[in-house]
Amino acid sequence: MPLRAALVAVLAAGLLSGGVGGVVGGLIAEDRARGAASNLTNDVPSDTPSRPPDTIAGVAQRVSPSVVSIRGSGPQSTGNGSGFVIQDNYVVTNHHVSAALEGDGIEVVYSDGHTSPATVVGAAPGSDLAVLELKDPLDVDPLEFGDSDDATVGDTVIAIGAPLGLDGTVTTGIISAVDRPVTVGESGAETYLNALQTDAAINPGNSGGPLVDAQGRVIGVNSAIATMGTGMNGEQSGSIGLGFAIPAKQAQRVVDQLIRTGEAPYAVIGAVLDMRYQENGALISTDKAAGGRAVVDNGPADRAGLRSGDVIMEFDGVEVRDANQLVSLIRDRSPGDEVEITYQRDGEEHTTQMTLGSSNE
């Protein structure tokens, strides 16, 4: 359902305002924490009181060395974002972070202050993800992706990043909702997320940082927040407890593609949707201003028998509320996936099979 009471915005890498989350410690429920962060051997700084790995503080201490701040290396660069190290010293972040900084050169900063130049290996604007390669990496444990499909409302999560450039900020909360359709970005360049929603405080600058579970596994990439509008000077307001992360399942698939090929095309159905449609479901456009080609010839929708005026009611068993949600569900899948579509035509319900297409076709 659209967030009508709040403004959803990417956590842009520019000079944006927002509050600062604090470090939270405490015991995680024993049945969830057994083996927490057991795959991480990052050293706790000698001047920091060490905490057991089965506490939130212990997970944060062992994950934080693998989280980096991302900034421009040019003297006039003022923006920042976050990222995290994965296997082979690649760094995952948001596309809107790397795109904003790439022109000035990109530099990453580790938690101990070590810096390294970085270059973009590949970027996926449609998924708001990018992968950086480091010129002078540190030897830190790579973070692992967890199973975001296993996340459920109420699970403990920890967000780590650099809001407003404040490196190493740790906040905690719970998963507030799963499969939350969120649309962010400017018109014509939107990103559609089937997101994990969290009340962990994330703010501008947290973009690209990890949302980890009680075992220190990345279950989401922090990407957007909802705000109540802008301040007196037009600046974006900070966290109101509505943050959104790209689920790890989608992020890992896209990241793997970016590392292999430098690009990650997203799934499409080959049809223009009417984003103004107010009833339940997603209407395939009937607007003839575009030459009546709302359904691409020989595209996925055309081959599945769909046509202009059809209303898609279910996508692979998930009820479709509106066009934004449908696009989010499609982006959560891979080109070539087989899905079942339920649609209405002239008041009658039909079901068909569809093979999803690719955005680069």
XYZ file of C-alpha atoms in Angstrom:
361
model
C 0.000 0.000 0.000
C 1.382 3.458 -0.828
C 2.746 5.470 2.073
C 0.425 8.457 1.757
C 1.227 10.121 5.110
C 4.971 10.178 4.650
C 7.517 11.016 2.002
C 9.664 8.071 0.939
C 13.130 9.159 -0.112
C 16.456 7.561 -0.836
C 19.077 8.197 1.820
C 20.910 10.484 -0.562
C 24.648 10.925 -0.341
C 24.414 14.708 -0.271
C 24.162 17.140 2.636
C 20.914 16.034 4.243
C 19.853 16.359 7.852
C 18.777 13.716 10.325
C 19.216 12.395 13.834
C 21.977 10.119 15.013
C 21.341 6.593 16.269
C 23.257 5.346 19.304
C 24.900 2.075 20.285
C 22.494 -0.301 21.960
C 23.616 -3.344 23.923
C 21.662 -6.156 25.461
C 21.081 -9.862 25.502
C 19.501 -11.385 22.411
C 17.095 -14.220 23.069
C 19.217 -17.309 23.605
C 17.444 -19.483 21.084
C 18.040 -16.884 18.345
C 21.569 -15.889 19.299
C 23.331 -19.210 19.657
C 26.266 -19.001 17.278
C 25.773 -15.259 16.747
C 28.542 -13.752 14.633
C 30.410 -17.063 14.962
C 31.720 -16.708 11.404
C 33.315 -13.336 12.179
C 36.782 -13.100 13.717
C 37.283 -9.344 13.440
C 39.268 -8.104 16.419
C 37.650 -5.840 18.972
C 39.842 -2.735 19.485
C 42.047 -3.094 22.566
C 40.644 0.094 24.101
C 37.040 -1.122 23.774
C 35.337 -3.326 26.411
C 34.696 -6.623 24.652
C 31.202 -8.089 24.714
C 30.145 -11.718 24.127
C 29.136 -12.495 20.543
C 25.615 -13.474 21.712
C 24.750 -9.863 22.551
C 23.791 -6.997 20.286
C 26.959 -5.167 21.331
C 29.015 -8.271 20.558
C 27.498 -8.644 17.089
C 28.064 -4.944 16.391
C 31.697 -5.118 17.527
C 32.439 -8.002 15.193
C 30.502 -6.663 12.183
C 31.594 -2.997 12.349
C 35.185 -3.500 11.070
C 33.685 -4.830 7.826
C 31.437 -1.774 7.371
C 32.911 1.224 5.581
C 32.061 4.860 5.069
C 32.036 5.963 1.430
C 32.898 9.499 0.386
C 34.217 11.458 -2.542
C 37.980 11.827 -2.734
C 37.859 15.284 -4.330
C 38.482 18.361 -2.169
C 35.025 19.788 -2.867
C 33.132 16.550 -2.218
C 30.760 16.773 0.749
C 28.467 13.765 0.402
C 28.759 10.394 2.065
C 27.258 6.946 2.205
C 27.951 3.513 3.648
C 28.892 0.070 2.410
C 30.150 -3.317 3.546
C 32.914 -5.689 2.551
C 32.034 -9.022 0.979
C 34.170 -11.818 -0.423
C 37.317 -10.872 -2.366
C 37.305 -7.371 -0.831
C 34.445 -6.057 -2.919
C 32.238 -3.442 -1.269
C 28.461 -3.353 -1.681
C 26.639 -0.021 -1.551
C 23.684 1.786 -3.137
C 23.820 2.968 -6.730
C 22.633 6.419 -5.667
C 25.697 6.644 -3.392
C 28.271 5.629 -6.012
C 26.618 7.682 -8.766
C 26.700 10.842 -6.648
C 30.382 10.434 -5.766
C 31.952 8.779 -8.801
C 32.710 12.033 -10.601
C 35.016 13.179 -7.790
C 36.615 9.785 -7.258
C 35.477 7.412 -4.521
C 37.243 6.695 -1.251
C 36.239 4.238 1.449
C 37.109 4.600 5.105
C 37.353 1.607 7.448
C 36.375 1.775 11.118
C 40.047 2.150 12.151
C 40.502 5.145 9.845
C 42.333 3.304 7.032
C 41.347 4.665 3.615
C 41.386 3.121 0.161
C 40.539 4.444 -3.305
C 37.700 2.541 -4.947
C 36.278 2.127 -8.429
C 32.823 1.010 -9.537
C 32.780 -2.591 -10.796
C 29.153 -2.390 -11.815
C 25.917 -0.627 -10.951
C 22.236 -1.494 -11.201
C 20.138 1.699 -11.034
C 16.896 -0.272 -11.205
C 17.841 -2.135 -8.034
C 19.747 0.765 -6.418
C 22.840 -1.387 -5.909
C 26.489 -1.004 -6.846
C 29.727 -2.907 -6.246
C 33.069 -1.210 -5.622
C 36.563 -2.659 -5.973
C 39.208 -1.470 -3.498
C 42.746 -0.506 -4.459
C 44.194 -0.856 -0.947
C 41.898 -3.127 1.092
C 42.277 -4.091 4.731
C 42.191 -7.691 5.896
C 38.727 -7.816 7.464
C 36.164 -10.586 7.516
C 33.749 -10.437 4.576
C 30.116 -10.175 5.627
C 27.782 -12.914 4.477
C 24.281 -12.548 3.096
C 21.579 -14.187 5.191
C 18.187 -15.535 4.156
C 15.854 -12.553 3.944
C 12.980 -14.871 3.063
C 13.304 -16.233 6.606
C 12.968 -12.770 8.174
C 9.722 -12.145 10.007
C 8.087 -9.289 11.843
C 9.625 -8.856 15.288
C 13.091 -10.208 14.447
C 15.955 -8.237 15.987
C 18.043 -6.290 13.454
C 21.057 -3.993 13.655
C 21.872 -1.158 11.242
C 25.481 -0.014 10.920
C 26.694 2.886 8.807
C 27.749 6.512 8.635
C 24.695 8.783 8.920
C 25.758 12.370 8.221
C 29.322 11.106 8.003
C 29.327 9.842 11.601
C 31.276 6.623 10.973
C 30.477 3.478 12.919
C 27.010 4.489 14.076
C 25.055 1.463 15.319
C 21.304 1.360 15.844
C 18.967 -1.499 16.581
C 15.315 -2.371 16.230
C 13.071 -5.006 14.728
C 11.708 -6.021 11.367
C 8.482 -4.018 11.210
C 7.150 -5.486 7.954
C 8.281 -7.652 5.055
C 7.476 -7.391 1.337
C 6.706 -3.684 1.680
C 6.263 -2.082 -1.789
C 8.271 1.147 -1.852
C 8.953 3.470 -4.782
C 11.804 5.977 -4.526
C 13.650 8.287 -6.883
C 12.792 10.917 -9.439
C 10.125 10.448 -12.086
C 11.507 8.378 -14.931
C 14.315 6.992 -12.779
C 12.383 5.276 -10.015
C 13.583 2.329 -7.999
C 10.929 -0.163 -6.937
C 11.658 -2.135 -3.786
C 9.844 -5.086 -2.278
C 11.517 -4.020 0.925
C 12.163 -5.081 4.475
C 10.782 -2.367 6.748
C 12.548 -1.647 10.046
C 12.224 0.742 12.967
C 16.009 0.726 13.515
C 17.079 4.373 13.160
C 18.611 4.914 9.728
C 19.293 8.343 8.310
C 20.912 10.028 5.293
C 24.407 8.586 5.021
C 23.267 5.116 6.122
C 22.628 4.386 2.434
C 24.313 1.179 1.325
C 25.108 0.025 4.846
C 24.084 -3.397 6.117
C 21.011 -4.367 8.072
C 22.169 -7.475 9.928
C 20.370 -10.112 11.927
C 21.219 -11.504 15.350
C 23.909 -13.706 13.798
C 25.654 -10.818 12.041
C 24.429 -11.862 8.599
C 23.340 -9.201 6.114
C 19.605 -9.555 5.554
C 19.152 -6.170 3.894
C 20.915 -3.182 2.326
C 19.622 0.070 3.817
C 18.292 2.217 0.993
C 15.370 4.513 1.860
C 13.462 6.182 4.663
C 10.034 7.699 5.075
C 9.900 11.240 6.417
C 7.148 13.651 7.368
C 8.351 16.161 4.790
C 11.118 18.746 4.768
C 12.412 21.308 7.205
C 12.257 25.097 6.977
C 15.252 25.294 4.691
C 14.079 22.456 2.456
C 16.351 19.848 4.031
C 15.174 16.264 4.395
C 14.091 15.336 7.909
C 15.557 12.390 9.769
C 14.363 8.999 10.946
C 10.774 8.577 12.083
C 11.172 4.840 12.538
C 10.283 3.893 8.959
C 13.345 2.592 7.174
C 13.504 0.321 4.142
C 16.166 -2.160 3.076
C 16.698 -4.136 -0.126
C 16.222 -7.793 0.883
C 19.397 -9.870 0.908
C 17.967 -12.411 -1.547
C 17.593 -9.730 -4.212
C 20.814 -7.936 -3.253
C 22.953 -11.078 -3.447
C 21.570 -11.991 -6.873
C 22.234 -8.515 -8.247
C 25.675 -8.237 -6.640
C 26.753 -11.592 -8.078
C 25.693 -10.427 -11.557
C 27.498 -7.103 -11.199
C 30.736 -8.821 -10.215
C 30.494 -11.306 -13.097
C 29.340 -9.001 -15.887
C 29.263 -5.390 -14.641
C 25.510 -5.152 -15.128
C 22.355 -6.688 -13.684
C 19.253 -6.444 -15.885
C 15.968 -6.675 -14.017
C 12.809 -8.625 -14.807
C 10.029 -7.061 -16.898
C 6.630 -8.140 -18.204
C 6.658 -6.068 -21.391
C 3.565 -4.001 -20.636
C 2.850 -0.386 -19.665
C 0.891 -0.094 -16.417
C -1.499 2.723 -15.586
C 0.026 4.173 -12.393
C -3.099 6.332 -11.885
C -5.505 3.386 -11.619
C -7.328 3.594 -8.258
C -9.055 0.218 -8.035
C -7.559 -3.031 -6.748
C -5.064 -4.595 -9.114
C -2.725 -3.229 -11.789
C -4.291 -2.033 -15.029
C -2.443 -2.497 -18.303
C -2.710 0.958 -19.840
C -5.502 1.830 -22.238
C -3.930 5.196 -23.115
C -3.697 5.397 -26.903
C -1.418 8.440 -26.760
C 1.559 6.077 -26.949
C 0.302 4.558 -30.184
C -1.727 1.849 -28.478
C 1.360 -0.241 -27.725
C 0.761 -0.813 -24.032
C 1.721 -4.466 -24.579
C 5.048 -5.034 -26.327
C 4.729 -7.237 -29.400
C 6.024 -10.730 -28.644
C 6.993 -9.631 -25.131
C 6.254 -11.641 -21.972
C 2.741 -10.205 -21.483
C 1.889 -10.612 -25.173
C 3.047 -14.237 -25.211
C 1.001 -14.878 -22.054
C -2.136 -13.575 -23.797
C -2.482 -10.296 -21.896
C -3.688 -7.145 -23.610
C -4.486 -3.487 -22.980
C -7.281 -3.061 -20.428
C -6.570 -6.261 -18.506
C -6.250 -5.870 -14.737
C -3.593 -8.054 -13.093
C -4.990 -9.251 -9.750
C -2.385 -11.786 -8.625
C 1.295 -12.257 -9.358
C 2.518 -15.792 -8.625
C -0.008 -16.211 -5.822
C 0.439 -12.740 -4.283
C -2.585 -10.437 -4.386
C -1.785 -7.243 -6.279
C -3.093 -4.035 -4.720
C -1.738 -1.524 -7.250
C 0.767 -0.984 -10.044
C 3.597 0.081 -7.715
C 3.342 -3.168 -5.806
C 3.277 -5.208 -9.007
C 6.463 -3.556 -10.282
C 8.113 -4.228 -6.901
C 7.117 -7.890 -7.097
C 8.465 -8.155 -10.649
C 11.794 -6.506 -9.691
C 12.116 -9.036 -6.876
C 12.315 -11.830 -9.453
C 14.871 -12.737 -12.114
C 14.578 -12.577 -15.914
C 13.471 -15.975 -17.152
C 11.440 -16.870 -14.048
C 8.123 -18.600 -14.674
C 5.188 -17.003 -12.848
C 1.443 -17.431 -12.731
C -0.687 -14.377 -13.509
C -4.334 -13.972 -12.550
C -6.101 -11.155 -14.366
C -9.556 -9.776 -15.068
C -10.907 -9.025 -18.528
C -14.429 -7.707 -19.053
C -15.353 -8.743 -15.527
C -14.154 -12.331 -15.916
C -11.120 -13.822 -14.182
C -8.431 -15.710 -16.088
C -5.110 -17.355 -15.254
C -2.038 -17.641 -17.447
C 1.646 -18.539 -17.223
C 4.307 -15.973 -18.016
C 8.068 -16.118 -18.536
C 9.548 -12.835 -17.294
C 11.662 -10.861 -19.744
C 14.814 -8.819 -19.232
C 15.284 -5.043 -19.155
C 18.211 -5.322 -21.604
C 16.159 -6.979 -24.323
